[in-house]
Short mmCIF file of C-alpha atoms in Angstrom, two decimals:
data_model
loop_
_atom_site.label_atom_id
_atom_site.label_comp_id
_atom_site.label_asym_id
_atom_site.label_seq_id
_atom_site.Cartn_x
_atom_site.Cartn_y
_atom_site.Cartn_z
CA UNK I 4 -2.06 -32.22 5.07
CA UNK I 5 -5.00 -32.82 2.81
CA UNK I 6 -4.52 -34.16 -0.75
CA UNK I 7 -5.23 -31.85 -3.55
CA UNK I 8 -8.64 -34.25 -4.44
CA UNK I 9 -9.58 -33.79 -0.63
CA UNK I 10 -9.97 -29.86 -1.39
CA UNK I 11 -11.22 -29.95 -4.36
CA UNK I 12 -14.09 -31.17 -2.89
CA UNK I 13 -14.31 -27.86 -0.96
CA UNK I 14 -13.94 -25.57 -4.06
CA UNK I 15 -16.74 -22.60 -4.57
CA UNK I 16 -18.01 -22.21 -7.83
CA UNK I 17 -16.63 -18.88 -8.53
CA UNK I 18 -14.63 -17.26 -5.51
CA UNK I 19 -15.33 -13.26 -4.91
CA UNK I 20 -12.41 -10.54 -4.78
CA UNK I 21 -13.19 -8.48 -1.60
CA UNK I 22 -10.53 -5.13 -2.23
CA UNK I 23 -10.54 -2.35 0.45
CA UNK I 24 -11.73 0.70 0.02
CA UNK I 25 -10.98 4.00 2.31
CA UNK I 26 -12.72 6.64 0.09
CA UNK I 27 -14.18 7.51 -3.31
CA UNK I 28 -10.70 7.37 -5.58
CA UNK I 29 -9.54 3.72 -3.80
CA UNK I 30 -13.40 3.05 -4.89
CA UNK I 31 -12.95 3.52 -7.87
CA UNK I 32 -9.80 1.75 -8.24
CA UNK I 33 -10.92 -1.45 -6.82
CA UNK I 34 -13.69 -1.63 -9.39
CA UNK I 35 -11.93 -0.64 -12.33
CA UNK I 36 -9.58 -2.98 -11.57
CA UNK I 37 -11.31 -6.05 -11.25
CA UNK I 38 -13.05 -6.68 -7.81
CA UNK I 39 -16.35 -8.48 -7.36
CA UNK I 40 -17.43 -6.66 -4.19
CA UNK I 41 -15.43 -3.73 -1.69
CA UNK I 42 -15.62 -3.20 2.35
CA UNK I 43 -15.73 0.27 3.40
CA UNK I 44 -16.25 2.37 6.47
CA UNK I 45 -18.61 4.53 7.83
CA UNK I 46 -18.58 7.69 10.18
CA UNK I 47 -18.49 5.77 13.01
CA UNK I 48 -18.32 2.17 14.37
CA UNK I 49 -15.58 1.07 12.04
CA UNK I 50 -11.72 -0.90 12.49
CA UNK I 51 -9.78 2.05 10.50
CA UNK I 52 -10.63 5.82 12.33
CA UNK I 53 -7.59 7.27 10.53
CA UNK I 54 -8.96 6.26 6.67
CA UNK I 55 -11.37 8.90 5.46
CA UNK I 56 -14.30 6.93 4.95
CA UNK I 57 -17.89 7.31 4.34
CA UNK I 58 -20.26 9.90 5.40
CA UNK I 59 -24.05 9.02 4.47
CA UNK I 60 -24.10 11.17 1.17
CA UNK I 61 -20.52 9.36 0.09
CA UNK I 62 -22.13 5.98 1.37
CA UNK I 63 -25.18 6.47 -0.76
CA UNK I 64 -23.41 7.44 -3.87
CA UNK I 65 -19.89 4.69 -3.39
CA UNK I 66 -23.25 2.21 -3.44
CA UNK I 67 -24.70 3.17 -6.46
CA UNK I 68 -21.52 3.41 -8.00
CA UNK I 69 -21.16 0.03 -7.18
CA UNK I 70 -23.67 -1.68 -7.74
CA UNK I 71 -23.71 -0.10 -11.45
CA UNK I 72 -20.30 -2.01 -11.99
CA UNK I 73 -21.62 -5.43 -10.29
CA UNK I 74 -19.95 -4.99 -7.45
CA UNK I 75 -21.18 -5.36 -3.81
CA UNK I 76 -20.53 -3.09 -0.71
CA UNK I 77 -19.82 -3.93 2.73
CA UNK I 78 -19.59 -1.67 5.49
CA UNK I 79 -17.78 -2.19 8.84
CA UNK I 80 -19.28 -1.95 11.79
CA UNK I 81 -16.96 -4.17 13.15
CA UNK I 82 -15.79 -2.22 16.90
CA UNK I 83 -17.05 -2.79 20.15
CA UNK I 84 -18.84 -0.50 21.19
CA UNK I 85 -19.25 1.05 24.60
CA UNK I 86 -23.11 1.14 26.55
CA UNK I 87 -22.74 5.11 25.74
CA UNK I 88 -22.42 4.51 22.06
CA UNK I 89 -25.16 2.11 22.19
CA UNK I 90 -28.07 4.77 21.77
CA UNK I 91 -26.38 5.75 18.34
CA UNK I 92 -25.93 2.34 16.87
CA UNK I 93 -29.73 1.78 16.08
CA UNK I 94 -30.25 5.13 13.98
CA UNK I 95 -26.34 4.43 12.46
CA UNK I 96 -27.33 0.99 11.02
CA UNK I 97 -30.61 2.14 10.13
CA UNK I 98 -29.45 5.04 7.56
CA UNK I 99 -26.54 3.02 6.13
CA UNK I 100 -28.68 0.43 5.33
CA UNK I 101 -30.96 2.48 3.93
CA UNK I 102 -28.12 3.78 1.64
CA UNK I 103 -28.43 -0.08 0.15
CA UNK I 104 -25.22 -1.57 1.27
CA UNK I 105 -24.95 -4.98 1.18
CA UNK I 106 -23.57 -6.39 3.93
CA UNK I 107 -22.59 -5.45 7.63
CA UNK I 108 -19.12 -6.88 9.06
CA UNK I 109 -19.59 -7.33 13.07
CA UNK I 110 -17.72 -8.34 15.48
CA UNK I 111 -20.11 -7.97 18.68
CA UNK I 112 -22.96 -10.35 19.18
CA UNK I 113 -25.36 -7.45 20.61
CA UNK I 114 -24.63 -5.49 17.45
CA UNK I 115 -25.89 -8.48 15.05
CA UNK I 116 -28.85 -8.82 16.73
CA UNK I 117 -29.69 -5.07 16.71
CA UNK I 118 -28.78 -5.43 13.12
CA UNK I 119 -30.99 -8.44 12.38
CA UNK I 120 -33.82 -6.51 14.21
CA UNK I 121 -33.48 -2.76 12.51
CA UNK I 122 -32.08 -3.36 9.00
CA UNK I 123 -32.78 -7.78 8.42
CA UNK I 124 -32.62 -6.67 4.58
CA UNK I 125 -29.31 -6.43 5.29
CA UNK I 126 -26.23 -9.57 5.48
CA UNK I 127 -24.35 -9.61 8.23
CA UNK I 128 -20.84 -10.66 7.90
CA UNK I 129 -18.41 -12.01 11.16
CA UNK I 130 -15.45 -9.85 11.48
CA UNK I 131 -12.31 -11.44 11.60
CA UNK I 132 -12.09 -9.66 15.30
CA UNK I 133 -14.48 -12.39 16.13
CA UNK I 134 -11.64 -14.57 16.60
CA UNK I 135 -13.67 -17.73 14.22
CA UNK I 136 -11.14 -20.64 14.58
CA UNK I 137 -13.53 -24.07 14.56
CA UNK I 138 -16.95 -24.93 12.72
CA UNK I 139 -18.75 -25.14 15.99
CA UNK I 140 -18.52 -21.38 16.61
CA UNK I 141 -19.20 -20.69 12.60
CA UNK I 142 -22.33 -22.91 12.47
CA UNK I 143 -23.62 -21.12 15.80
CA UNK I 144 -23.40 -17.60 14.45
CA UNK I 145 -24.55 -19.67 10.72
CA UNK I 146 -27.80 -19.99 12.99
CA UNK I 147 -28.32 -16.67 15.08
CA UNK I 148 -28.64 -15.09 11.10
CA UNK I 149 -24.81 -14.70 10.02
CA UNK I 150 -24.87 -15.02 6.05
CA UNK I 151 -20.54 -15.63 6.18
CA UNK I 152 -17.61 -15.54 8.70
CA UNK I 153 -14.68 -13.65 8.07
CA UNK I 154 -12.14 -16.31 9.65
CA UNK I 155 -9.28 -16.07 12.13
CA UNK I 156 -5.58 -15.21 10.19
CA UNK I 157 -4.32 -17.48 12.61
CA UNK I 158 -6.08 -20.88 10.66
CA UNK I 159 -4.08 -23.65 8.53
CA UNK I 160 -5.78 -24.55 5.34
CA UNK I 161 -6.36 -28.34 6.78
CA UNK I 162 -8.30 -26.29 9.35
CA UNK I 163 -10.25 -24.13 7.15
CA UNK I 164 -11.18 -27.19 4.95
CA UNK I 165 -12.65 -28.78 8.31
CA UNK I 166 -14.68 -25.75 8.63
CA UNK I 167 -15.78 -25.77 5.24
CA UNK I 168 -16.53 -29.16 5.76
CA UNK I 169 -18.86 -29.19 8.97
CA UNK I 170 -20.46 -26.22 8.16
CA UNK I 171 -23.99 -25.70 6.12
CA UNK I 172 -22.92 -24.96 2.77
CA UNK I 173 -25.06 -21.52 2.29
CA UNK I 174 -22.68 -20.10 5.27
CA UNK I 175 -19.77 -18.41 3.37
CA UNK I 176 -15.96 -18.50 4.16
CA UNK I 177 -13.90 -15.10 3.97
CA UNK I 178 -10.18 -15.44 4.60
CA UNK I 179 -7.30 -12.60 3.76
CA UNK I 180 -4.81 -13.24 1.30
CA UNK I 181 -2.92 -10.38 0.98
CA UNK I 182 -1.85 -7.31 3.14
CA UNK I 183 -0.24 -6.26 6.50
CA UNK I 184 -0.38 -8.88 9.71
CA UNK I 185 -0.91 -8.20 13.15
CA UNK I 186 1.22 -9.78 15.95
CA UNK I 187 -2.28 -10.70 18.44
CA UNK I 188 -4.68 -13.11 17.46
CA UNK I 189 -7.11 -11.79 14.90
CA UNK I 190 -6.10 -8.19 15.76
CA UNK I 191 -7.43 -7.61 19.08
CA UNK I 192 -4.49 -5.55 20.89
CA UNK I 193 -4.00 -3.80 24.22
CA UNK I 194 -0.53 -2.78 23.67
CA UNK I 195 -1.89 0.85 21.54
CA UNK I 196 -4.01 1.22 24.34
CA UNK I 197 -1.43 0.96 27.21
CA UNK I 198 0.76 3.39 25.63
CA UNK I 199 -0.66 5.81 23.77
CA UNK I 200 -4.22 5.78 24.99
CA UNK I 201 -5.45 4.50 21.61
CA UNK I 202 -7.57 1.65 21.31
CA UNK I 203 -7.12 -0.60 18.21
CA UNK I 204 -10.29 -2.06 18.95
CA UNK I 205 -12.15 1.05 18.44
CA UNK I 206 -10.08 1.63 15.27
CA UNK I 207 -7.40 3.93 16.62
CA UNK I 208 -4.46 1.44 16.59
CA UNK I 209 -0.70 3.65 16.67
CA UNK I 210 0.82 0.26 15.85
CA UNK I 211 3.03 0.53 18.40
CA UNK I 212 4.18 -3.33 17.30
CA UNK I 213 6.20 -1.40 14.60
CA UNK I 214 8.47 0.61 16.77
CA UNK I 215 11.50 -0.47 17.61
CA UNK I 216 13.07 -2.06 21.27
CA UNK I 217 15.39 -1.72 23.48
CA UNK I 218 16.05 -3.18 27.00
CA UNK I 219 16.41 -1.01 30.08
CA UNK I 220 17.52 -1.76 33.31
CA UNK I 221 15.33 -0.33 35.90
CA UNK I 222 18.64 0.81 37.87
CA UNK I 223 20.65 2.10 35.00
CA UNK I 224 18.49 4.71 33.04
CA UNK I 225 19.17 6.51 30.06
CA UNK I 226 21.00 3.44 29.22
CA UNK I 227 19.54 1.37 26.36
CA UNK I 228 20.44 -2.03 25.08
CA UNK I 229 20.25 -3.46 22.06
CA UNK I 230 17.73 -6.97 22.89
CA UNK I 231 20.19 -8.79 20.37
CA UNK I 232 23.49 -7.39 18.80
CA UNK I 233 21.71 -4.49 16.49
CA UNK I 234 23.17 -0.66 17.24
CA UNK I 235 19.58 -0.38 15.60
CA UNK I 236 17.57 -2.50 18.80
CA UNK I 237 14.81 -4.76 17.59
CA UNK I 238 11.67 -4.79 16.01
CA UNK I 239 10.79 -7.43 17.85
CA UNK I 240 6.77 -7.25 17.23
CA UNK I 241 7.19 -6.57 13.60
CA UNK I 242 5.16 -8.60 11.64
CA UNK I 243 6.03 -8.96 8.33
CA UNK I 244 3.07 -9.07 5.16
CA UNK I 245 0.97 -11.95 3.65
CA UNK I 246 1.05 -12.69 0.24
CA UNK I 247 -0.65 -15.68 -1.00
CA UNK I 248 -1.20 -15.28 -4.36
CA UNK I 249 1.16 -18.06 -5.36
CA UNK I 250 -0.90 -20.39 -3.61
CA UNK I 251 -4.73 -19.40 -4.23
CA UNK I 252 -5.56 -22.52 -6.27
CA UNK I 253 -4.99 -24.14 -1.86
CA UNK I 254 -7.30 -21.17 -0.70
CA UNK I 255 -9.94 -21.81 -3.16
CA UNK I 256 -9.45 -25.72 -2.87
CA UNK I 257 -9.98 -25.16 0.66
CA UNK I 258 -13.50 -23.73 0.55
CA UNK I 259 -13.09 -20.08 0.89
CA UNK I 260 -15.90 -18.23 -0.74
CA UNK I 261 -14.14 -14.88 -0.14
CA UNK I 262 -10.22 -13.82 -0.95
CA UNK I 263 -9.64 -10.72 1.23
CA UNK I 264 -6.81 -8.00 0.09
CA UNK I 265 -5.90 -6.21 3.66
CA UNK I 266 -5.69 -2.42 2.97
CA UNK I 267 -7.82 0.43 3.67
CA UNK I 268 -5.61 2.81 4.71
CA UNK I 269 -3.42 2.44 1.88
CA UNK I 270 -3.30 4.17 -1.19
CA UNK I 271 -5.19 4.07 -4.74
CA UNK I 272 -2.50 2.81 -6.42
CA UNK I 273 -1.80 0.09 -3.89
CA UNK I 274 -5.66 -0.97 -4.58
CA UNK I 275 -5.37 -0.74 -8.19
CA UNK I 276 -2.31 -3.43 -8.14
CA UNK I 277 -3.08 -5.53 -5.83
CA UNK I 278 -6.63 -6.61 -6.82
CA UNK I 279 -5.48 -6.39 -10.73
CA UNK I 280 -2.71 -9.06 -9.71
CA UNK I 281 -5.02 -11.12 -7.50
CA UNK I 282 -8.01 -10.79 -10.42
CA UNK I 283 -5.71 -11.90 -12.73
CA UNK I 284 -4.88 -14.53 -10.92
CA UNK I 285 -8.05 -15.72 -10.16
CA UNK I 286 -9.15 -15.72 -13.65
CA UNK I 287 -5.95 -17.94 -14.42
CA UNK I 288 -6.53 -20.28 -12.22
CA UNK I 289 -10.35 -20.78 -13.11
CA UNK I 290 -9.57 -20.79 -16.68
CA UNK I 291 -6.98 -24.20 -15.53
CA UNK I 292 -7.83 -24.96 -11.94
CA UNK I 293 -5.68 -28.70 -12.89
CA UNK I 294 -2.57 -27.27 -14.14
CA UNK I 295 -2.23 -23.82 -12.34
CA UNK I 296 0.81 -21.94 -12.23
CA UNK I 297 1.30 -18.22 -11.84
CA UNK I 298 2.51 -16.15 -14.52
CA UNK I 299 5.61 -14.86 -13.12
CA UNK I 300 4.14 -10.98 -14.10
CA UNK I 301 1.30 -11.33 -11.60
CA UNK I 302 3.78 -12.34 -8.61
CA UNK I 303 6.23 -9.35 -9.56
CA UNK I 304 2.97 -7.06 -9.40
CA UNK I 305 2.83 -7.75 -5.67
CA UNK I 306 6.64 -6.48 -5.71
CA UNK I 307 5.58 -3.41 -6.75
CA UNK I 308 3.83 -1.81 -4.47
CA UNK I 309 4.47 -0.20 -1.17
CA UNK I 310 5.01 -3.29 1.47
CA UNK I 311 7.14 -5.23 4.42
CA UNK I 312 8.84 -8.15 3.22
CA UNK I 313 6.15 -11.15 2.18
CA UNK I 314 5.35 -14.26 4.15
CA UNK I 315 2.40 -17.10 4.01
CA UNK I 316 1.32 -16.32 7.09
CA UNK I 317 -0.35 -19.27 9.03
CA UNK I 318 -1.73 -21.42 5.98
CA UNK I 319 0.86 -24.01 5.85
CA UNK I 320 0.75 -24.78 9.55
CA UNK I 321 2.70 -22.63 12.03
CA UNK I 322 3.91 -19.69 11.37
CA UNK I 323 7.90 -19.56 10.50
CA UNK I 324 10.22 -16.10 10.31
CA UNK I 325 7.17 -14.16 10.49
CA UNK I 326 8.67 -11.80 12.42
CA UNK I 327 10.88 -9.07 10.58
CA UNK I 328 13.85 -7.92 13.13
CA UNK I 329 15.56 -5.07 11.45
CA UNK I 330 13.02 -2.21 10.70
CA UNK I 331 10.03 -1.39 10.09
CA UNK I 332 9.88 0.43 6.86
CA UNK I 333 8.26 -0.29 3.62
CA UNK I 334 9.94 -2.05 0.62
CA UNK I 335 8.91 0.52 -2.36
CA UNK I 336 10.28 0.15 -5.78
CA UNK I 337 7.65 2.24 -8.37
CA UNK I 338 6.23 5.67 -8.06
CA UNK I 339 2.94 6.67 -9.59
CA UNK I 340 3.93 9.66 -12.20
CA UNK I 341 0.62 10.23 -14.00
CA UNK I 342 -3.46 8.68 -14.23
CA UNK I 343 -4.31 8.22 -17.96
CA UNK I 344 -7.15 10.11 -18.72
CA UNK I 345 -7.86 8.94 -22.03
CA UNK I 346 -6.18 8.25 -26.10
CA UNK I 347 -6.72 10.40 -28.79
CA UNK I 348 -4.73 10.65 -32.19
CA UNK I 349 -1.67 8.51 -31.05
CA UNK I 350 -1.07 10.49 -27.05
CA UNK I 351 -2.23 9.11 -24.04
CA UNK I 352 -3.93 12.18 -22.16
CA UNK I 353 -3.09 12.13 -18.54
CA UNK I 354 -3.01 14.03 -15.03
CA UNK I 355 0.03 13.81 -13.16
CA UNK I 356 1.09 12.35 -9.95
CA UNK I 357 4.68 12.82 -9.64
CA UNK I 358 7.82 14.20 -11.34
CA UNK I 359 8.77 12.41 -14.80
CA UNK I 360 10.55 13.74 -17.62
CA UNK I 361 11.57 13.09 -21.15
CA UNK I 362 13.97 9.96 -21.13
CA UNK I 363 12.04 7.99 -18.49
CA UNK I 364 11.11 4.96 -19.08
CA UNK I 365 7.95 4.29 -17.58
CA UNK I 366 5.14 1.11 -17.29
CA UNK I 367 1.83 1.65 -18.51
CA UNK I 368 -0.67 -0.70 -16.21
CA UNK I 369 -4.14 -1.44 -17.34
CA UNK I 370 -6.91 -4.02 -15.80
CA UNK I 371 -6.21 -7.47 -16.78
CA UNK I 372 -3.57 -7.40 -18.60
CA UNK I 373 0.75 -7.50 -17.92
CA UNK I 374 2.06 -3.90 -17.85
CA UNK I 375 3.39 -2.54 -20.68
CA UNK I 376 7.04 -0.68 -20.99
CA UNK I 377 7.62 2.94 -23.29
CA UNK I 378 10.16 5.47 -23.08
CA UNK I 379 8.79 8.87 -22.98
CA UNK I 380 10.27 10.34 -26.26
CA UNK I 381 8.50 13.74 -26.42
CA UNK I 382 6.14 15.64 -23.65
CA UNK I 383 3.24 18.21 -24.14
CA UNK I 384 1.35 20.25 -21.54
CA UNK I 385 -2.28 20.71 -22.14
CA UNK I 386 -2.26 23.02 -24.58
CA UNK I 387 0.19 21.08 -26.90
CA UNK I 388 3.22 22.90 -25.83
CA UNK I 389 6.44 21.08 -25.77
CA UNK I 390 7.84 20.96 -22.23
CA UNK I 391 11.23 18.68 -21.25
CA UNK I 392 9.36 17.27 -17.56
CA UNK I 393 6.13 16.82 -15.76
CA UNK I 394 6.81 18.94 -12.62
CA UNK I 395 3.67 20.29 -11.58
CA UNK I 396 0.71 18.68 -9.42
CA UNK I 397 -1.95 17.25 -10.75
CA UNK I 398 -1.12 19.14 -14.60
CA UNK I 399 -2.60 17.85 -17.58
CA UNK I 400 -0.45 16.44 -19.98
CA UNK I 401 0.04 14.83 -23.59
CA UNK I 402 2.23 11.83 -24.08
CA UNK I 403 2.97 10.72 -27.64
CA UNK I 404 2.77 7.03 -27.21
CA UNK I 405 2.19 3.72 -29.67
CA UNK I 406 0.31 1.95 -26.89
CA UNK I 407 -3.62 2.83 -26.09
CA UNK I 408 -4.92 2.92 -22.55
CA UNK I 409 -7.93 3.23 -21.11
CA UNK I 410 -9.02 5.75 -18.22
CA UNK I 411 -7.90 5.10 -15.09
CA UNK I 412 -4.77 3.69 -16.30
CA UNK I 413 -1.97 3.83 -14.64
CA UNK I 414 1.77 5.21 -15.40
CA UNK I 415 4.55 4.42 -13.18
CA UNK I 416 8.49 4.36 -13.23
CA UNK I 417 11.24 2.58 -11.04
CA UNK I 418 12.92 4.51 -8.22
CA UNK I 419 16.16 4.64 -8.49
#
């Protein structure tokens, strides 16, 4: 293992905050909360078919929105596509360029060279599906025109460091930091395919690595038996989450230009506090880089989101209990009960999400800063009558309340 001086030497100026993005709302979550650029999909030709994503008129305004904030958009085109989808591809990465999207992440070599040939205004970006594990493959694709390679989850941070190392400087490094894990190398999976007829390679993944196991004996069907002594069988493929955010001062140290939040099939509020946390933690360690240490609030933010229980994945060598055995569920400790909307004479104004009512004690979260704990004391529905709960979807409310917030804000309590 490297010494901390040794990375240092590998450190980017200012690292970016890549959040994921699978529609408008998520959009504008990631931005308001912090990220320096978002990766979003397309109609077609993209790793998440089940997210809503992007038709050209959506593209074309997400951009703008974007870029208005500062923040960049890239789009994946990051499948492999069959010789019948070929014909498509051209006209595809023609119009999405020409809704001014940054960046292109692909994973098949023909594709980056069509790309390079119809839309060269555009960056194109090496999807982690490329498998990237050593600097000789990262310089080569540095030098058929890619601008930054998204690497392999699979890499230590000694290895990553040797990449950053033997590798032209102008080539940037994206790694993931956060977010679900899959249990083949750099996600490229048969097993969806075998049994369900959907290929994760073409975005359609049933994660079948999620279900659980049992063993049968060809001879003695019906009969099912636990693989270890569960009445429950195993989750034997189960791959538990990565969470590094207690250890990005040894990402950035190691030369990664990009921090990657996994994600786009999750939720607005899962986008909102994750890439707060992670932006606040950036910003920490920046403000410090020689005497970082978390602030225990950011690490708890993590906690509160929808997720599988947390691991470091592959950074600190290989991967141990990265496996989780005894389900596949989520670990989900705060509901969403209303957006804020705006403050005006002493009551936040906001729309609801889900059920609260007067005694709750709920968190107020806004970007950059630690949450912020109330008790609801008094309720009024839009028109500033009294009412004891918030039981409708989506109403507009009034919440006498000491603390300001601004839009986009978010409200949340513990479940019980």
């Amino acid at each position: 293992m490297r010494t901390e001086g040794e990375f240092l030497m590998n450190q980017p100026a200012k690292p970016e905050l890549l959040a994921p993005v699978g529609d408008y709302e998520r959009l504008v979550a990631a931005v308001t909360f912090g990220a320096d650029a978002v990766y979003l999909g397309g109609t077609a030709f993209g790793m998440r078919a089940a997210s809503a994503n992007f038709d050209l008129d959506m593209l074309r305004r997400a951009v703008e929105y974007a870029h208005a904030h500062g923040v960049k958009v890239y789009l994946t085109c990051n499948t492999l596509p069959r010789g019948r989808e070929v014909e498509e591809l051209s006209q595809y990465l023609k119009d999405t360029a020409a809704c001014g999207v940054d960046a292109f992440i692909i994973t098949d070599i023909g594709v980056m060279m069509l790309a390079k040939r119809v839309a060269p205004q555009v960056e194109i970006h090496i999807s982690t599906q490329a498998g990237v594990v050593n600097y000789l493959a990262a310089k080569e694709l540095y030098y058929l025109g890619a601008k930054r390679v998204v690497l392999a989850r699979e890499l230590s941070l000694d290895e990553i460091a040797t990449i950053r190392e033997k590798t032209p400087p102008e080539l940037e490094i994206e790694a993931f930091v956060h977010g679900a894990m899959c249990m083949s190398f750099s996600g490229r999976c048969l097993l969806s395919s075998y049994l369900t007829g959907r290929d994760a390679n073409r975005g359609e993944c049933a994660q079948p690595c999620r279900w659980g196991y049992h063993l049968v004996e060809e001879k003695r069907p019906g009969q099912y038996y636990p693989i270890f002594e569960d009445e429950s069988g195993s989750y034997l493929l189960n791959a538990k989450d990565l969470c590094m955010i207690e250890h990005l001062d040894k990402v950035i140290q190691a030369g990664v230009t990009s921090l990657k939040i996994e994600g786009r099939a999750k939720s607005s509020y899962y986008v909102s506090v994750v890439t707060n946390a992670y932006r606040c933690a950036i910003d920490q360690y920046l403000s410090d880089p020689e005497h970082y240490q978390l602030d225990p609030w950011i690490l708890e933010e993590t906690k509160k989101v929808s997720h599988r229980a947390y691991c470091t994945g592959f950074y600190f060598g290989p991967i141990e209990n990265g496996q989780y055995y005894e389900n596949a569920g989520y670990i989900r400790t705060y509901d969403v009960v209303a957006i804020v909307d705006g403050y005006r004479e002493g009551r936040l104004l906001c729309t609801q999400r889900n059920k609260f009512s007067i005694g709750d004690e709920v968190e107020i979260l806004e970007p950059g800063r630690p949450p912020q704990t109330f008790v609801v004391d008094t309720l009024f529905n839009e028109n500033g009558e009294s009412i004891q709960s918030a039981n409708h979807a989506v109403m507009r409310l009034q919440i006498p309340c000491p603390i300001s917030a601004c839009p986009g804000a978010i409200i949340r309590k513990a479940v019980l």
